[in-house]
Coordinates of C-alpha atoms in Angstrom, one line a residue:
M1002 CA -0.1 -0.2 -0.1
R1003 CA 3.0 2.0 0.7
L1004 CA 4.4 1.4 -2.5
I1005 CA 0.9 2.2 -4.5
S1006 CA 1.0 5.6 -2.7
S1007 CA 4.7 6.5 -3.4
L1008 CA 4.6 5.7 -7.2
A1009 CA 1.8 7.6 -7.6
L1010 CA 3.2 10.4 -5.8
A1011 CA 6.4 10.6 -8.2
G1012 CA 3.5 9.6 -10.6
L1013 CA 2.0 13.2 -10.1
A1014 CA 5.1 14.5 -9.5
L1015 CA 6.6 13.8 -12.9
L1016 CA 3.3 14.9 -14.7
T1017 CA 3.4 18.0 -12.9
A1018 CA 7.5 18.3 -14.6
C1019 CA 7.0 17.7 -18.5
Q1020 CA 3.7 20.3 -18.3
T1021 CA 4.6 23.2 -20.5
A1022 CA 5.6 27.2 -18.5
P1023 CA 1.7 29.4 -18.8
P1024 CA 1.9 31.6 -21.9
V1025 CA 3.4 35.0 -21.2
V1026 CA 1.2 37.4 -22.0
T1027 CA 2.1 40.6 -23.5
P1028 CA 0.1 43.9 -22.5
P1029 CA -0.2 46.6 -25.7
P1030 CA 1.7 48.8 -26.4
P1031 CA 0.5 52.8 -25.8
P1032 CA -1.1 54.3 -28.3
P1033 CA 1.1 57.3 -29.8
P1034 CA 0.8 60.5 -28.8
P1035 CA -1.1 62.9 -30.1
V1036 CA 0.4 64.3 -33.6
V1037 CA 0.7 68.4 -32.8
R1038 CA 0.8 70.1 -36.2
V1039 CA 3.2 73.4 -36.3
P1040 CA 1.1 76.2 -38.1
Q1041 CA 2.8 77.5 -40.2
G1042 CA 1.8 81.6 -40.5
P1043 CA -1.2 83.0 -42.1
P1044 CA -3.0 81.0 -46.0
P1045 CA -2.0 82.0 -48.5
K1046 CA -4.3 84.0 -50.7
P1047 CA -5.9 84.5 -54.1
K1048 CA -4.5 87.0 -56.8
I1049 CA -8.7 88.3 -56.9
A1050 CA -8.8 90.2 -60.5
L1051 CA -10.8 93.0 -61.6
V1052 CA -12.4 92.4 -65.1
L1053 CA -14.5 96.5 -66.3
G1054 CA -16.6 95.9 -69.6
G1055 CA -17.3 98.9 -72.0
G1056 CA -20.8 100.4 -71.9
A1057 CA -20.2 103.8 -72.4
A1058 CA -22.2 105.8 -69.6
R1059 CA -23.0 101.8 -67.9
G1060 CA -20.1 101.8 -66.7
F1061 CA -20.7 103.7 -63.7
A1062 CA -22.6 100.7 -62.2
H1063 CA -18.8 100.3 -61.9
V1064 CA -18.1 102.3 -59.3
G1065 CA -20.7 100.7 -57.3
V1066 CA -19.3 97.6 -57.8
I1067 CA -16.1 98.2 -56.7
R1068 CA -17.2 100.7 -53.5
T1069 CA -19.1 97.0 -52.3
L1070 CA -16.2 95.5 -52.8
E1071 CA -14.3 98.0 -50.5
Q1072 CA -16.6 97.2 -48.2
E1073 CA -16.9 94.1 -47.8
K1074 CA -13.1 94.0 -47.6
I1075 CA -12.5 92.0 -50.6
P1076 CA -8.7 93.2 -51.4
V1077 CA -8.8 93.8 -56.0
D1078 CA -4.8 92.5 -56.4
L1079 CA -5.1 93.8 -60.6
I1080 CA -8.3 96.0 -62.8
V1081 CA -7.8 95.1 -66.0
G1082 CA -10.9 97.3 -67.6
T1083 CA -12.2 98.3 -71.7
S1084 CA -13.0 101.3 -73.0
V1085 CA -15.2 103.2 -69.7
G1086 CA -14.4 100.0 -67.7
S1087 CA -10.5 101.5 -67.7
L1088 CA -11.6 104.6 -67.3
I1089 CA -13.2 103.5 -63.5
G1090 CA -10.6 100.7 -62.8
A1091 CA -7.3 103.9 -63.5
I1092 CA -9.4 106.4 -61.8
Y1093 CA -9.5 103.6 -58.6
A1094 CA -6.3 102.3 -59.3
S1095 CA -4.7 105.4 -58.2
D1096 CA -5.2 106.0 -55.3
G1097 CA -7.3 102.4 -54.0
S1098 CA -10.5 104.8 -52.4
S1099 CA -14.4 103.7 -53.7
F1100 CA -14.8 106.7 -51.8
D1101 CA -12.7 109.2 -54.5
L1102 CA -13.7 107.8 -57.5
E1103 CA -17.6 108.0 -56.3
W1104 CA -16.4 111.5 -55.7
T1105 CA -15.0 111.8 -59.2
A1106 CA -17.7 110.5 -60.9
F1107 CA -20.6 112.2 -59.8
Q1108 CA -18.7 115.4 -61.1
L1109 CA -18.4 113.4 -64.2
Q1110 CA -20.5 115.3 -67.7
K1111 CA -20.5 114.2 -70.4
E1112 CA -19.5 117.4 -72.2
D1113 CA -15.9 116.4 -70.0
L1114 CA -15.3 114.0 -71.7
F1115 CA -17.1 114.1 -75.7
D1116 CA -15.9 117.2 -78.5
F1117 CA -18.5 116.5 -81.0
G1118 CA -18.1 118.2 -84.0
V1119 CA -19.2 118.4 -87.8
L1120 CA -16.5 119.2 -89.4
N1121 CA -14.8 116.3 -86.5
A1122 CA -16.5 113.6 -88.7
V1123 CA -15.7 115.3 -91.7
T1124 CA -12.4 116.0 -92.1
G1125 CA -11.2 113.4 -89.4
M1126 CA -12.8 109.9 -88.7
G1127 CA -15.4 110.3 -85.5
F1128 CA -17.4 113.3 -84.6
A1129 CA -15.7 113.7 -81.3
K1130 CA -11.7 114.0 -81.7
G1131 CA -11.1 112.9 -78.4
D1132 CA -8.8 115.5 -76.8
K1133 CA -11.3 116.2 -73.9
L1134 CA -11.3 113.1 -73.1
E1135 CA -7.9 112.7 -72.3
A1136 CA -7.5 115.9 -70.3
W1137 CA -9.9 115.4 -68.9
V1138 CA -7.9 112.0 -66.9
K1139 CA -4.8 113.9 -66.8
G1140 CA -6.5 116.5 -64.9
H1141 CA -8.5 113.6 -62.5
V1142 CA -6.0 111.1 -62.5
K1143 CA -3.1 111.7 -59.8
T1144 CA -1.0 109.2 -61.8
A1145 CA 0.9 109.9 -64.9
N1146 CA 1.7 106.0 -65.8
I1147 CA 0.7 102.9 -65.6
E1148 CA 3.1 100.8 -64.4
N1149 CA 3.3 103.5 -61.4
L1150 CA -0.5 102.8 -60.0
R1151 CA -1.1 101.6 -56.6
I1152 CA -2.8 98.8 -58.0
P1153 CA -1.8 96.6 -61.0
F1154 CA -3.9 98.0 -63.8
A1155 CA -4.4 96.8 -67.9
A1156 CA -6.5 99.3 -70.3
V1157 CA -7.4 97.5 -74.0
A1158 CA -7.7 98.3 -76.6
T1159 CA -7.8 97.3 -81.3
D1160 CA -5.4 97.8 -83.7
L1161 CA -7.5 100.0 -85.8
N1162 CA -5.1 98.3 -88.8
W1163 CA -5.4 94.4 -88.4
G1164 CA -7.6 93.4 -85.3
Y1165 CA -5.5 92.5 -83.0
E1166 CA -6.0 92.6 -79.1
V1167 CA -3.7 95.8 -77.8
V1168 CA -2.7 95.4 -73.9
L1169 CA -1.7 98.5 -72.5
D1170 CA -0.2 98.1 -69.2
K1171 CA 2.9 100.3 -69.3
G1172 CA 3.3 104.3 -70.6
S1173 CA 0.9 107.3 -70.2
V1174 CA -2.4 106.5 -68.4
A1175 CA -4.8 109.2 -70.1
R1176 CA -3.1 108.1 -73.6
A1177 CA -5.0 104.3 -73.4
I1178 CA -7.5 105.0 -71.9
R1179 CA -7.9 108.2 -74.6
A1180 CA -7.6 104.1 -76.7
S1181 CA -10.0 101.6 -74.7
A1182 CA -13.0 103.7 -75.2
A1183 CA -12.1 105.1 -78.4
I1184 CA -15.1 104.1 -80.3
P1185 CA -15.4 103.5 -83.8
G1186 CA -17.3 106.1 -85.3
V1187 CA -17.7 108.1 -82.4
F1188 CA -14.1 109.2 -80.8
Q1189 CA -11.6 109.1 -84.1
P1190 CA -8.9 106.5 -83.9
V1191 CA -5.5 107.2 -81.5
Q1192 CA -2.1 107.6 -82.8
H1193 CA -0.2 105.6 -79.5
Q1194 CA 2.8 103.1 -79.2
G1195 CA 3.4 103.2 -83.3
K1196 CA -0.8 101.5 -83.5
I1197 CA -3.6 103.1 -84.6
L1198 CA -5.9 102.0 -81.9
V1199 CA -9.9 102.2 -81.1
D1200 CA -11.7 100.8 -78.7
G1201 CA -11.4 97.5 -76.8
G1202 CA -15.3 96.4 -77.3
V1203 CA -14.2 95.8 -80.3
V1204 CA -12.5 92.9 -79.7
D1205 CA -12.5 91.4 -76.5
N1206 CA -15.6 94.0 -74.2
I1207 CA -14.5 91.3 -71.1
P1208 CA -11.1 91.3 -70.7
I1209 CA -11.0 88.5 -68.3
A1210 CA -8.4 86.1 -71.1
V1211 CA -6.0 89.7 -70.3
A1212 CA -6.5 88.9 -66.4
K1213 CA -5.5 85.1 -66.0
A1214 CA -2.6 85.9 -68.3
R1215 CA -1.5 88.0 -66.1
G1216 CA -1.7 85.5 -62.8
A1217 CA -4.7 86.1 -61.5
D1218 CA -6.1 83.6 -58.9
L1219 CA -9.4 84.2 -58.8
V1220 CA -11.8 86.7 -61.3
I1221 CA -14.4 89.1 -61.1
A1222 CA -15.3 89.9 -64.9
V1223 CA -18.2 93.0 -64.8
D1224 CA -20.8 92.6 -67.6
I1225 CA -22.5 95.9 -68.8
S1226 CA -23.7 94.7 -72.1
A1227 CA -27.0 96.6 -73.1
N1228 CA -29.8 95.5 -74.0
L1229 CA -30.2 95.1 -77.5
G1230 CA -33.3 96.2 -78.1
N1231 CA -33.9 100.7 -79.3
T1232 CA -36.5 101.9 -81.5
S1233 CA -35.2 105.4 -80.6
I1234 CA -33.0 106.0 -83.9
T1235 CA -32.9 109.0 -85.0
N1236 CA -29.8 110.3 -86.7
L1237 CA -26.3 109.1 -87.3
V1238 CA -24.5 109.0 -83.1
D1239 CA -27.6 106.9 -82.9
V1240 CA -26.8 104.5 -85.6
T1241 CA -23.0 103.8 -84.7
L1242 CA -24.0 103.2 -81.2
Q1243 CA -26.4 100.9 -81.3
A1244 CA -24.2 99.2 -83.4
T1245 CA -21.3 98.9 -80.9
N1246 CA -23.9 98.0 -78.7
I1247 CA -24.8 94.7 -80.4
M1248 CA -20.8 94.0 -81.6
F1249 CA -20.4 94.8 -77.9
A1250 CA -22.8 92.4 -76.3
R1251 CA -21.8 89.6 -79.2
N1252 CA -18.1 88.9 -78.9
V1253 CA -19.0 88.9 -74.5
E1254 CA -21.7 85.9 -75.1
H1255 CA -18.6 82.8 -74.8
A1256 CA -15.6 85.1 -73.4
K1257 CA -17.5 86.2 -69.9
R1258 CA -18.2 82.1 -69.1
A1259 CA -15.1 81.8 -67.8
A1260 CA -14.8 84.6 -65.6
D1261 CA -14.9 83.3 -61.2
I1262 CA -17.7 85.2 -60.5
L1263 CA -19.8 87.4 -63.1
I1264 CA -21.3 90.6 -61.2
T1265 CA -23.8 91.7 -64.3
P1266 CA -26.1 94.8 -62.8
A1267 CA -30.0 94.3 -63.7
G1268 CA -32.0 97.2 -64.7
I1269 CA -29.1 99.3 -67.0
G1270 CA -29.5 97.8 -69.6
D1271 CA -31.7 100.5 -71.6
V1272 CA -29.6 103.2 -70.7
G1273 CA -28.2 104.6 -74.0
M1274 CA -24.4 105.5 -73.7
L1275 CA -24.0 109.0 -73.6
D1276 CA -26.9 109.0 -71.2
F1277 CA -25.0 110.1 -67.7
T1278 CA -28.4 111.2 -66.0
Q1279 CA -28.9 107.9 -64.6
K1280 CA -25.3 107.8 -63.0
K1281 CA -27.5 107.3 -59.4
R1282 CA -29.2 104.5 -60.5
C1283 CA -26.6 102.7 -62.5
M1284 CA -24.8 103.1 -59.4
Q1285 CA -27.2 101.5 -57.2
A1286 CA -27.5 98.5 -59.2
G1287 CA -23.8 97.8 -59.2
I1288 CA -23.7 98.0 -55.7
E1289 CA -27.2 95.7 -55.2
A1290 CA -25.5 93.7 -58.4
T1291 CA -22.6 92.9 -55.9
Q1292 CA -24.3 92.1 -53.0
R1293 CA -26.0 89.9 -54.4
A1294 CA -23.2 88.2 -55.9
M1295 CA -20.6 88.3 -52.6
P1296 CA -21.6 84.6 -51.5
E1297 CA -20.3 83.5 -54.4
I1298 CA -17.3 85.7 -53.7
R1299 CA -16.6 84.1 -51.1
R1300 CA -17.4 80.3 -51.0
A1301 CA -14.5 80.6 -54.6
I1302 CA -12.1 82.9 -52.4
D1303 CA -12.1 79.7 -49.2
A1304 CA -12.4 77.2 -51.9
W1305 CA -9.2 78.6 -53.3
V1306 CA -7.5 79.2 -50.0
K1307 CA -8.2 74.9 -49.1
A1308 CA -7.5 73.5 -52.7
H1309 CA -3.3 75.7 -51.7
T1310 CA -2.5 75.8 -48.4
P1311 CA -0.5 72.7 -47.4
P1312 CA -0.6 70.5 -43.9
A1313 CA 0.8 71.1 -41.3
P1314 CA 4.3 69.7 -40.8
P1315 CA 3.9 67.1 -37.2
A1316 CA 5.5 69.1 -34.7
P1317 CA 9.4 68.0 -34.1

């Protein structure tokens, strides 16, 4: 009996010795610390261009557009204008103040710009010479040369001999505006920089492509093309202006699609090209149209900033 017990105890000891040691449980590693990204300074800003189209007296709407953009703190880094758009754009580009622009615009009268004379058309190539327009600009735009304007600026004209678009971004501000606004048949063509130039609206009434070629990231374009209907054509000047209306309106239909934001002041299409009595109405239309466009403008800016902001590197 004692022998059996001894054998049993020995067997039990042998079995116990043969058992494997229990596995060692390794605790999971601690989670990595959160990545702390180091701020890299202010986010990038898009280069915003304001493109101002032609439309003679309806150009007072541009003043309302600029006033609203300034009030909403939308920066304008480049201005490109055709015809009256070049006039309004250059005044603003000179000192960057919408208040001064508005004050100057309210004082402007048709007689300040148009030196009409029957003999001009008989002996020259337009009813108005354009001398008064150039002199007015010299007297009201503080900066003489385009390259010295506070805001980068370009005026668009047309080479009358060859039909090319001519971008004026150097030299005399007043001469460039005179050329850009030389409506064919109304103003005489302008000799400038070795070319004979007329209104830029002949080839490009909303020069969006010019702004993009100059590095604009976002283009805000203003279209003040007229309603084409006109039953009050009574003389040669009316014929010329109506033909110009048609030409300007037709050549913007494709070009304006390239704008990132297109502002079209409502209710001014019936304002005559020489009707300077509708300044306040046109300015108000520009204000209201820009206010309506503000959500779209801000979305476009936010989207550009988001797309061009690189992720910040982690902290060392």
